[in-house]
mmCIF file of C-alpha atoms and ligand atoms in Angstrom:
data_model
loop_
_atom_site.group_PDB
_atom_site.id
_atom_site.type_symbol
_atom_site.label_atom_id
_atom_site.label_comp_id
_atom_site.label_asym_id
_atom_site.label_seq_id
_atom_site.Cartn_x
_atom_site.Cartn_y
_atom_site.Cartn_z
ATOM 1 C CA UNK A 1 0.000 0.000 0.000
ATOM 2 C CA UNK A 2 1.530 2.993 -0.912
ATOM 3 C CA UNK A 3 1.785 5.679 2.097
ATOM 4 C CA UNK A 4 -0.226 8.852 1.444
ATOM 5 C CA UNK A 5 2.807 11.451 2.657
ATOM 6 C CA UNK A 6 1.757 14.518 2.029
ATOM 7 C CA UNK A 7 -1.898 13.905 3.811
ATOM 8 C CA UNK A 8 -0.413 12.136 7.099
ATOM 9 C CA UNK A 9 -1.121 14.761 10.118
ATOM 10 C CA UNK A 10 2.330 16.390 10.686
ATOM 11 C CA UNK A 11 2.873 18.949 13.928
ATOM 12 C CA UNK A 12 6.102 20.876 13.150
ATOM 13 C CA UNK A 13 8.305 22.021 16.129
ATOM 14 C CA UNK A 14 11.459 22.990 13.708
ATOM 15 C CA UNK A 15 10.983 25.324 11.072
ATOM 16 C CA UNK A 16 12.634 28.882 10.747
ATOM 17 C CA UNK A 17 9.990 31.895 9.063
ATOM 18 C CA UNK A 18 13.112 33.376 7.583
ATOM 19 C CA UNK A 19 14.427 30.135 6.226
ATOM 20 C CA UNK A 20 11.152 29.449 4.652
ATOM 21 C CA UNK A 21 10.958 32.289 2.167
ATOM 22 C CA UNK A 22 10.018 31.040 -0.790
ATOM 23 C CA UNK A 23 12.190 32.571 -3.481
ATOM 24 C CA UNK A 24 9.566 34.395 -5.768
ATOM 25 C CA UNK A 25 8.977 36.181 -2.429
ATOM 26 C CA UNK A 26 11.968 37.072 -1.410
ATOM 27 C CA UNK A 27 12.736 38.636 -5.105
ATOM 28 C CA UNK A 28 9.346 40.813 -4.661
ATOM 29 C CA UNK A 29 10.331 42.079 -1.580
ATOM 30 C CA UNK A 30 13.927 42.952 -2.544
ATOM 31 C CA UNK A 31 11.908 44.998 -5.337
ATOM 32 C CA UNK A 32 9.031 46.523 -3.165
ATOM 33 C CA UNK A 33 11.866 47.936 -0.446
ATOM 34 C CA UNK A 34 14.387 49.328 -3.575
ATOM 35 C CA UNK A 35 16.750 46.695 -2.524
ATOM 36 C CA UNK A 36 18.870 44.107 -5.254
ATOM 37 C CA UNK A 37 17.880 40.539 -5.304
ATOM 38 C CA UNK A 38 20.091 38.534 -2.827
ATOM 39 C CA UNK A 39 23.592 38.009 -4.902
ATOM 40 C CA UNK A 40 21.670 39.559 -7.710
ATOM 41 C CA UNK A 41 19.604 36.053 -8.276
ATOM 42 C CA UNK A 42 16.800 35.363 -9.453
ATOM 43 C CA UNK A 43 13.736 32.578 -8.448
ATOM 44 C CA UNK A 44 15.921 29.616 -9.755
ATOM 45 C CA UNK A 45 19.210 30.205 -8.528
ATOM 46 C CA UNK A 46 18.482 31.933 -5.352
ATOM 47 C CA UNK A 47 18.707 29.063 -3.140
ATOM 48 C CA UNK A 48 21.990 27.213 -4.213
ATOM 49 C CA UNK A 49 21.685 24.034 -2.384
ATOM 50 C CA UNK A 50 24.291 22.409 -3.115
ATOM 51 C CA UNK A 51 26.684 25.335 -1.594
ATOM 52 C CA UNK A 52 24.772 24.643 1.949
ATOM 53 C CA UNK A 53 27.191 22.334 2.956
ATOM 54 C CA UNK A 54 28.888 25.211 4.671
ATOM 55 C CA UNK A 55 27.038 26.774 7.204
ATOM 56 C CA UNK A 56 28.763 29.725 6.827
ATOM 57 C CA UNK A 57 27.568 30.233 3.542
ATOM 58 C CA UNK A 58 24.011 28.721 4.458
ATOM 59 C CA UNK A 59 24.065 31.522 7.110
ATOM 60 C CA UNK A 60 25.359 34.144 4.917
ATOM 61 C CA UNK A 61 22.058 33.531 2.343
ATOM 62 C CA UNK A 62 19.664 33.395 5.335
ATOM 63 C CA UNK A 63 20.704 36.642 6.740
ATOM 64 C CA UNK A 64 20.077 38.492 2.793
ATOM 65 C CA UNK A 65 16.776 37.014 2.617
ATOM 66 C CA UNK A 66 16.229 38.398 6.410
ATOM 67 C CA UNK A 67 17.359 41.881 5.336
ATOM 68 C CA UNK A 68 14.130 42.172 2.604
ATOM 69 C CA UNK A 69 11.625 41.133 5.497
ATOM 70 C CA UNK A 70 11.307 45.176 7.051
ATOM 71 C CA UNK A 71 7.593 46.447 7.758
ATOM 72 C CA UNK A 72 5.093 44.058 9.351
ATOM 73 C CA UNK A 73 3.482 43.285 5.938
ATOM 74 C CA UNK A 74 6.495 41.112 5.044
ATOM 75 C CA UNK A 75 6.491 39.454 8.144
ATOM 76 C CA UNK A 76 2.614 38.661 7.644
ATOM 77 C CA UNK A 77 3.217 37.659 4.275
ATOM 78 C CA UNK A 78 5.918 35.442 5.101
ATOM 79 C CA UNK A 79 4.156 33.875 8.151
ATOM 80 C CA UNK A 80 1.136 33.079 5.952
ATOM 81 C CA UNK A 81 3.159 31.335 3.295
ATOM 82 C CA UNK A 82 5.315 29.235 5.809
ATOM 83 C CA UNK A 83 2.354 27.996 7.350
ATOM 84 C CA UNK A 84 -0.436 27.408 4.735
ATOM 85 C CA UNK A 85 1.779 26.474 1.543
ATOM 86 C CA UNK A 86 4.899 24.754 3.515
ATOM 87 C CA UNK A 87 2.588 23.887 6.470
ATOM 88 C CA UNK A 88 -1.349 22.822 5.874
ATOM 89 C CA UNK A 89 -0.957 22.077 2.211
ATOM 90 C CA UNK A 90 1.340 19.036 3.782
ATOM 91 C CA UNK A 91 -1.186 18.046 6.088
ATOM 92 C CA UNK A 92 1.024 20.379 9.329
ATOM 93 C CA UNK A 93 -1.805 20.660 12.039
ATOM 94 C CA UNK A 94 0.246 22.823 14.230
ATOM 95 C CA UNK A 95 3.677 24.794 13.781
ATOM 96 C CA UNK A 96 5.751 26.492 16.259
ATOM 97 C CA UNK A 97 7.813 28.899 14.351
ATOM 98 C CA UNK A 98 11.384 30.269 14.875
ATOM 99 C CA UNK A 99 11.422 33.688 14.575
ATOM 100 C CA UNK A 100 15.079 35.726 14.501
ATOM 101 C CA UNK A 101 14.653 39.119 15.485
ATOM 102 C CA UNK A 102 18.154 39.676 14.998
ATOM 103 C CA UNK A 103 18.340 38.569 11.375
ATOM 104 C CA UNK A 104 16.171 41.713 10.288
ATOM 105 C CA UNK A 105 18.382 44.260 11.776
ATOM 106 C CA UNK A 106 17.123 47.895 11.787
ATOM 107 C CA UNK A 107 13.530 46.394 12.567
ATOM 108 C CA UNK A 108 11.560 47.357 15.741
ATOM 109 C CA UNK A 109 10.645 43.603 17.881
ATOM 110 C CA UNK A 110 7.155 44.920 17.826
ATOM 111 C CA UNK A 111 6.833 44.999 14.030
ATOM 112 C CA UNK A 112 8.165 41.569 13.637
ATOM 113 C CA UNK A 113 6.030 39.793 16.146
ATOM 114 C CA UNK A 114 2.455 42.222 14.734
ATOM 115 C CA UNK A 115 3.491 40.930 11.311
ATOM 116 C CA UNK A 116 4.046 37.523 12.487
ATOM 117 C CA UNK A 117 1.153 36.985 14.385
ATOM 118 C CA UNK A 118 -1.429 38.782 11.597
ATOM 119 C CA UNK A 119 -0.201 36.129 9.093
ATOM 120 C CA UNK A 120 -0.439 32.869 12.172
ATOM 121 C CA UNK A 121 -4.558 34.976 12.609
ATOM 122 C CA UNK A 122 -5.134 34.537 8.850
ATOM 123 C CA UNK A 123 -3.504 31.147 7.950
ATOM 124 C CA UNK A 124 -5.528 29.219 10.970
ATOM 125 C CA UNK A 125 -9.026 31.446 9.362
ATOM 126 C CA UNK A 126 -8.191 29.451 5.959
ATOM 127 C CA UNK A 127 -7.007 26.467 6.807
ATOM 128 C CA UNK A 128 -6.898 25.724 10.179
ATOM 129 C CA UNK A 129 -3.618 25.263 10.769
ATOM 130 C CA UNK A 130 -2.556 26.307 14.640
ATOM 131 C CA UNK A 131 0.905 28.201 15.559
ATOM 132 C CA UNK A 132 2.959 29.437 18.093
ATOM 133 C CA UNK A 133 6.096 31.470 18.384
ATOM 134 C CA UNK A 134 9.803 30.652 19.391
ATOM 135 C CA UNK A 135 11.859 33.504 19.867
ATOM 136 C CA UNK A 136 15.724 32.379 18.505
ATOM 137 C CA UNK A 137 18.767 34.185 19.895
ATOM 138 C CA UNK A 138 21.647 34.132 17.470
ATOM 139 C CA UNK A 139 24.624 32.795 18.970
ATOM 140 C CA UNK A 140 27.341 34.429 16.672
ATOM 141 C CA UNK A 141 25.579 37.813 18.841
ATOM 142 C CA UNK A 142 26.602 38.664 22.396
ATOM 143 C CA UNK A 143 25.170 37.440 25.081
ATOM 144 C CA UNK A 144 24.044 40.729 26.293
ATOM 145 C CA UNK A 145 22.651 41.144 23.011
ATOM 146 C CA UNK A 146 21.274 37.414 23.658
ATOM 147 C CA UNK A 147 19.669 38.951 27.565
ATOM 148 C CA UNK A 148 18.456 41.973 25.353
ATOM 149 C CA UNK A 149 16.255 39.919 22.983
ATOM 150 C CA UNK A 150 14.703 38.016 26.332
ATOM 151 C CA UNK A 151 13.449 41.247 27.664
ATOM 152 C CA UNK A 152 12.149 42.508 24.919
ATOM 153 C CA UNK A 153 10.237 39.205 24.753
ATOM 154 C CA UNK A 154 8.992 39.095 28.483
ATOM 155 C CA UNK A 155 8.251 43.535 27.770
ATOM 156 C CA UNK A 156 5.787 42.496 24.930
ATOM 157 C CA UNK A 157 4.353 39.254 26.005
ATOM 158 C CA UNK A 158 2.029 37.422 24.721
ATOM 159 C CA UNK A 159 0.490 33.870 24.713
ATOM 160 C CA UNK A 160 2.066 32.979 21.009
ATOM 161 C CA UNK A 161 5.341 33.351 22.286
ATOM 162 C CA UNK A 162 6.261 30.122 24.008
ATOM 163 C CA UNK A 163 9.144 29.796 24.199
ATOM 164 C CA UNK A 164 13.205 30.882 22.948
ATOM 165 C CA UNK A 165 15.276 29.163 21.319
ATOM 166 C CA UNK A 166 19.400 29.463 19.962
ATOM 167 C CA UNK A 167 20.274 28.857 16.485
ATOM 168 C CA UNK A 168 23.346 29.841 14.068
ATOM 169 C CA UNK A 169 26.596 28.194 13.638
ATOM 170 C CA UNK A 170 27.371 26.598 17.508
ATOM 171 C CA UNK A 171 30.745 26.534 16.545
ATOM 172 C CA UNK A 172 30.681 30.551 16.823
ATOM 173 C CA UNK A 173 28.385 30.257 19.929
ATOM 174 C CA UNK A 174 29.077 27.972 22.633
ATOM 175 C CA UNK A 175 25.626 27.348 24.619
ATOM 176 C CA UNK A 176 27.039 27.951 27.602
ATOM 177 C CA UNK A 177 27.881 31.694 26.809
ATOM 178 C CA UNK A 178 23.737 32.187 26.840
ATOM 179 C CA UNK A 179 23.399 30.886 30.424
ATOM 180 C CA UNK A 180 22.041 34.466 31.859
ATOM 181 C CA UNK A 181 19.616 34.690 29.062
ATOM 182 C CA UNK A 182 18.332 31.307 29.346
ATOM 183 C CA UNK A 183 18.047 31.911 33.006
ATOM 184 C CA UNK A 184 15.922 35.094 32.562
ATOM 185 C CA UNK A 185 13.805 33.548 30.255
ATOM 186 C CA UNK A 186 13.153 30.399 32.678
ATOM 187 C CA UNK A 187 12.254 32.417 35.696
ATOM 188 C CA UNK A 188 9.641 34.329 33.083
ATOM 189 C CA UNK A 189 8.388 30.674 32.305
ATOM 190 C CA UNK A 190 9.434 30.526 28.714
ATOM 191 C CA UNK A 191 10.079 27.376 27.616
ATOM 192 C CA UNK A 192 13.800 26.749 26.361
ATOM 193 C CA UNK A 193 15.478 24.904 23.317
ATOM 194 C CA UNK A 194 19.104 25.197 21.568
ATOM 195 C CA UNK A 195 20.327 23.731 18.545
ATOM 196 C CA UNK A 196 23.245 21.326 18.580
ATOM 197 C CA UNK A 197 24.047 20.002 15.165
ATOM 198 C CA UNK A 198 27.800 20.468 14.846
ATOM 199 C CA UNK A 199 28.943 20.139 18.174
ATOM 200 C CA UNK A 200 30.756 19.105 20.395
ATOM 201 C CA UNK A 201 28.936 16.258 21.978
ATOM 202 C CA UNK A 202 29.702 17.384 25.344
ATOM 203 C CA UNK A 203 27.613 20.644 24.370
ATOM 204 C CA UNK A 204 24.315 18.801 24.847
ATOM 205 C CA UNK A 205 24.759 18.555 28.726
ATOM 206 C CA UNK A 206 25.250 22.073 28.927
ATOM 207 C CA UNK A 207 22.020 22.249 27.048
ATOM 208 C CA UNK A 208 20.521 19.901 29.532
ATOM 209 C CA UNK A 209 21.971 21.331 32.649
ATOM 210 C CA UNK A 210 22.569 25.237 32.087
ATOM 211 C CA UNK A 211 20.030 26.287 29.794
ATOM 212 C CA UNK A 212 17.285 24.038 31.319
ATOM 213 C CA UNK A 213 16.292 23.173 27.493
ATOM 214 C CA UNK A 214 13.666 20.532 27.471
ATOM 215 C CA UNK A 215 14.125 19.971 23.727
ATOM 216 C CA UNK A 216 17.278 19.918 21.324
ATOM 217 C CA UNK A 217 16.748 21.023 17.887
ATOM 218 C CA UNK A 218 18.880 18.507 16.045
ATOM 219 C CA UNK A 219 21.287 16.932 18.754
ATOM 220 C CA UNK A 220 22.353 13.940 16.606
ATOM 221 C CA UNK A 221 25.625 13.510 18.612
ATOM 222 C CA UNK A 222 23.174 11.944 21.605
ATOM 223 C CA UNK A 223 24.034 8.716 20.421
ATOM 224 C CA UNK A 224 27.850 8.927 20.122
ATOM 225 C CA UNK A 225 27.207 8.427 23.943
ATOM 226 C CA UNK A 226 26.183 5.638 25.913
ATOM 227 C CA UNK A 227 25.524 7.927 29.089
ATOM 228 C CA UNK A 228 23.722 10.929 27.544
ATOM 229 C CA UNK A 229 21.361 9.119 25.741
ATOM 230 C CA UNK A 230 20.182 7.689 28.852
ATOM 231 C CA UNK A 231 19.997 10.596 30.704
ATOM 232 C CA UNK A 232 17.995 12.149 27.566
ATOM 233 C CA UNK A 233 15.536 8.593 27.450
ATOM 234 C CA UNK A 234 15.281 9.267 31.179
ATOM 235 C CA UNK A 235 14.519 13.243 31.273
ATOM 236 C CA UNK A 236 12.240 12.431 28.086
ATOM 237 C CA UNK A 237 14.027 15.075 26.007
ATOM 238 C CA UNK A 238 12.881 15.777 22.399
ATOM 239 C CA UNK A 239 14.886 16.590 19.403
ATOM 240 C CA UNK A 240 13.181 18.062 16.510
ATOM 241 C CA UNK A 241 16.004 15.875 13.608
ATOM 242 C CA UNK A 242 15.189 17.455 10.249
ATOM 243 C CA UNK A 243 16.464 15.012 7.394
ATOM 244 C CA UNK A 244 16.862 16.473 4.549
ATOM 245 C CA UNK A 245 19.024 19.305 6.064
ATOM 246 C CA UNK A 246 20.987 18.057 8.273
ATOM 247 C CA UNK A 247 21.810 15.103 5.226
ATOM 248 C CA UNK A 248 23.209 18.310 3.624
ATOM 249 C CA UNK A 249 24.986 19.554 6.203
ATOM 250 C CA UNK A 250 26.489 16.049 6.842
ATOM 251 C CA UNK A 251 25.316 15.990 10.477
ATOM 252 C CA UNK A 252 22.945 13.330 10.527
ATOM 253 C CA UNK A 253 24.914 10.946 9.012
ATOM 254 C CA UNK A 254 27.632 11.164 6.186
ATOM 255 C CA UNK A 255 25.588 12.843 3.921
ATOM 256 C CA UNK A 256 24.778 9.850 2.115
ATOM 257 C CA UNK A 257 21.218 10.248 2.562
ATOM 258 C CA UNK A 258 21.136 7.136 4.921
ATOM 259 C CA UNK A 259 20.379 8.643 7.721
ATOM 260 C CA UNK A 260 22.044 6.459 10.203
ATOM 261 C CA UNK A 261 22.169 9.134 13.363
ATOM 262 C CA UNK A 262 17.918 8.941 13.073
ATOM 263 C CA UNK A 263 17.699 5.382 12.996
ATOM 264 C CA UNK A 264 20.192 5.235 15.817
ATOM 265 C CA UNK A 265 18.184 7.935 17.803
ATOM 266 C CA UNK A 266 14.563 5.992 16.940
ATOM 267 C CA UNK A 267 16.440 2.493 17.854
ATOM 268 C CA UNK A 268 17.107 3.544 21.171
ATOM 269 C CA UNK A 269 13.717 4.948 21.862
ATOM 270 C CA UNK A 270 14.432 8.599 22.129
ATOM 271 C CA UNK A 271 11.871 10.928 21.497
ATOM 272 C CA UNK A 272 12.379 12.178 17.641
ATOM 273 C CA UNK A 273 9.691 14.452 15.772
ATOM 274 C CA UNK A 274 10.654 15.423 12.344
ATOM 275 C CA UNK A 275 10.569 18.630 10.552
ATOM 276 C CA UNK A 276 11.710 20.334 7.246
ATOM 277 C CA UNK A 277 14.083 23.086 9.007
ATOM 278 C CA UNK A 278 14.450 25.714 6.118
ATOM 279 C CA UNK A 279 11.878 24.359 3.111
ATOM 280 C CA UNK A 280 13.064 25.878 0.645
ATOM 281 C CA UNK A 281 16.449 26.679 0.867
ATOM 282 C CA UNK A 282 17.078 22.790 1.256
ATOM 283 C CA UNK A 283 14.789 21.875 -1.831
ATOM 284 C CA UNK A 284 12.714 20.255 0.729
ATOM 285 C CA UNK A 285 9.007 20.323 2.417
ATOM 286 C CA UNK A 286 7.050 18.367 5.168
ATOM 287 C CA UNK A 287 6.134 16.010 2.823
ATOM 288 C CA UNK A 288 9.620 15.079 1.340
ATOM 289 C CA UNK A 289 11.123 14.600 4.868
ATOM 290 C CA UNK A 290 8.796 11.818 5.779
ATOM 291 C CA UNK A 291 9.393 10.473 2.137
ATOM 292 C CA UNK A 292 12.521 10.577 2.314
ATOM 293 C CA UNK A 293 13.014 8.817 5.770
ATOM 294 C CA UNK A 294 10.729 6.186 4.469
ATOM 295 C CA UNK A 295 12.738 5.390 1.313
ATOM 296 C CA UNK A 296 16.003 5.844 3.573
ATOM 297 C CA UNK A 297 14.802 3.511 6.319
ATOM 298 C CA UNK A 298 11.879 1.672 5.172
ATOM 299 C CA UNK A 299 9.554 3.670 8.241
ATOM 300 C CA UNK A 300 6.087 2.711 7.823
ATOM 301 C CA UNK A 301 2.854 4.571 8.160
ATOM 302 C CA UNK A 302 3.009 3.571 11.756
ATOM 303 C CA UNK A 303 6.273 4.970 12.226
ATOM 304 C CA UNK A 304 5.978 8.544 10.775
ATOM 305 C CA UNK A 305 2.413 8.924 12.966
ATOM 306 C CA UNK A 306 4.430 8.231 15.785
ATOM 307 C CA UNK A 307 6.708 10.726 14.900
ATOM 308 C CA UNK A 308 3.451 13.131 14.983
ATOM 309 C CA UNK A 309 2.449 11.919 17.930
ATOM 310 C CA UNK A 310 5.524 12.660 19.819
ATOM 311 C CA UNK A 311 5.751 16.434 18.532
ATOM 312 C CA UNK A 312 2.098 16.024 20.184
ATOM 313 C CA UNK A 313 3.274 15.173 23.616
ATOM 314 C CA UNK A 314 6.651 17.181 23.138
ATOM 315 C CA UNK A 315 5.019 20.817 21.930
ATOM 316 C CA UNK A 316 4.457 23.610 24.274
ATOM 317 C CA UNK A 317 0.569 24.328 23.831
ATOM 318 C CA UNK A 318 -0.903 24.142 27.311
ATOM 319 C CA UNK A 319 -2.766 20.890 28.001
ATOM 320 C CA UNK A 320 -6.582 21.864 27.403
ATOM 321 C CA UNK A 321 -4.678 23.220 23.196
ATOM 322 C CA UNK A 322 -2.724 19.802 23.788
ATOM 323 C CA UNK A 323 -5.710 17.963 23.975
ATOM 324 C CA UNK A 324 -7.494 19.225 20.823
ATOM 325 C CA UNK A 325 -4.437 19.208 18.721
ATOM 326 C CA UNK A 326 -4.188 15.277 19.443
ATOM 327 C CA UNK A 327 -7.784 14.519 18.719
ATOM 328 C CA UNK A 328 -7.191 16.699 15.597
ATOM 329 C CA UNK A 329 -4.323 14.286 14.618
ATOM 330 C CA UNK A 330 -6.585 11.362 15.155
ATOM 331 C CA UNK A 331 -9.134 12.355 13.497
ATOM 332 C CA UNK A 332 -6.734 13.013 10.661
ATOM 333 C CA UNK A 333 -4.928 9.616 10.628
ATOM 334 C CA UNK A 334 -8.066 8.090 10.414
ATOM 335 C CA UNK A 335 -9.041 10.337 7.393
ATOM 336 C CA UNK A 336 -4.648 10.098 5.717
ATOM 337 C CA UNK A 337 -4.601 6.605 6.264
ATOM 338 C CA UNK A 338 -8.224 5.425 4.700
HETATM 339 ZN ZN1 ZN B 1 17.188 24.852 12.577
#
């Protein structure tokens, strides 16, 4: 029986708004704000994928298409698109969103999260699709820069902002550099996540033990290590593993599109969701990652709900939101899977 991908119920817990610019959009808004196309590209070329191998130059590419996003129009747009045509169109019930303040420099935190949360109001109106905000420090910043961001966060708050998170190249950023802002956002009951792709392994207890993340956005390196992924299968920690970029980026595996660190992660029983990470700058969607994994490792139908149902249990709606999203994915499965 052939597995209907793109309908399956997906909840996404690692997706980037400014990685998921689609090009034609970031080209218009270069044009609307007077500003040249990234590199001077156009729709085709705009994303080079194969030159994502190096962060740096990943990084260098996200922050251009950040610099077009400026009034809170762009950031609705942009919200809208993430989440209805990479998001409901590939059957995602429920996103929460990284937003980088600090990859649209020059722009006021209000306007971004206004924009943001316009385009979340008018993508659940037409399809239904529910959303909440992460907040992402950029490591390569300060930390003061890092404690900045998580007051501006607690000075506007609101209930789609869930939680922060820490992204860019860790090789720039240690976590442990972020430990005041992590603290400050944990005593104003934000939830916490990092990423840890690159490493070093030994970066994932500082995660664990500074930050007080309850999630790790890639964190492949947890198997590399008898003890930590015990501790993880104990404290019930989730990583949000994105295939199809981190098969790129050669952290998942050897970029052989085998996938080995997943299937290592699943075999032990750690909690994995999966997620598309930057659409379309990897030539990838929702529906591709769970196609992929399923030519890569033979997962069944079985295998990718339970992926779903662990970004379920692992998201940070409140329990009553919970709830409903999980009879939403059931009554969805029973709908993707006939
Ligand atoms: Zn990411």
């Amino acid at each position: 029986m052939s597995i209907p991908f793109a309908t399956l119920p997906k909840v996404s817990l690692h997706c980037h708004l400014t990685g998921s610019v689609l090009p034609g959009t970031v080209l218009e808004l270069a044009r609307k704000h007077g500003v040249p196309a990234p590199d001077g590209r156009g729709a085709h070329d705009l994303y080079d994928i194969d030159s994502h191998e190096d962060l740096d130059e990943f990084l260098r590419v996200y922050d251009l298409v950040g610099r077009v996003m400026r009034d809170a129009d762009d950031f609705r747009r942009t919200t809208y698109e993430s989440l209805t045509t990479l998001g409901a169109e590939h059957g995602v019930l429920y996103r929460e969103i990284f937003v980088s303040p600090p990859s649209h420099p020059g722009v006021a935190y209000r306007t971004i999260l206004d924009g943001v949360r316009a385009g979340m109001r008018e993508a659940k109106a037409d399809t239904g699709i529910d959303s909440r905000i992460i907040m992402a420090i950029n490591r390569e910043d300060t930390p003061a820069a890092a404690f900045d961001l998580v007051e501006q966060v607690i000075a506007h708050r609101c209930d789609e902002v869930v939680g922060i998170g820490l992204d860019y190249a860790e090789i720039h950023g240690p976590p442990g550099l972020f430990h005041e802002a992590f603290a400050r956002a944990g005593r104003a009951g934000l939830r916490r996540t990092a990423h840890s792709e690159s490493g070093p392994p030994g970066n994932l207890a500082i995660l664990l033990d500074v930050l007080g993340c309850t999630r790790v956005d890639h964190g492949y390196h947890v198997v590399d290590d008898p003890d930590m992924t015990a501790r993880c299968l104990d404290a019930g920690i989730v990583f949000t593993c994105t295939p199809v970029s981190s098969d790129i980026g050669r952290y998942s595996g050897s970029g052989n599109g085998k996938h080995e660190k997943i299937a290592a992660m699943v075999e032990a029983g750690l909690r994995v969701t999966i997620d598309s990470d930057d659409p379309p700058m990897f030539g990838t969607d929702p529906t591709n990652d769970f196609r992929i994994l399923h030519e890569a490792l033979g997962y069944d139908t079985e295998q990718l709900l339970a992926f779903t149902r662990t970004a379920v249990d692992g998201c940070w709606l409140d329990e009553s939101d919970k709830a409903a999203l999980r009879s939403a994915v059931a009554d969805r499965m029973s709908v993707g899977t006939g």
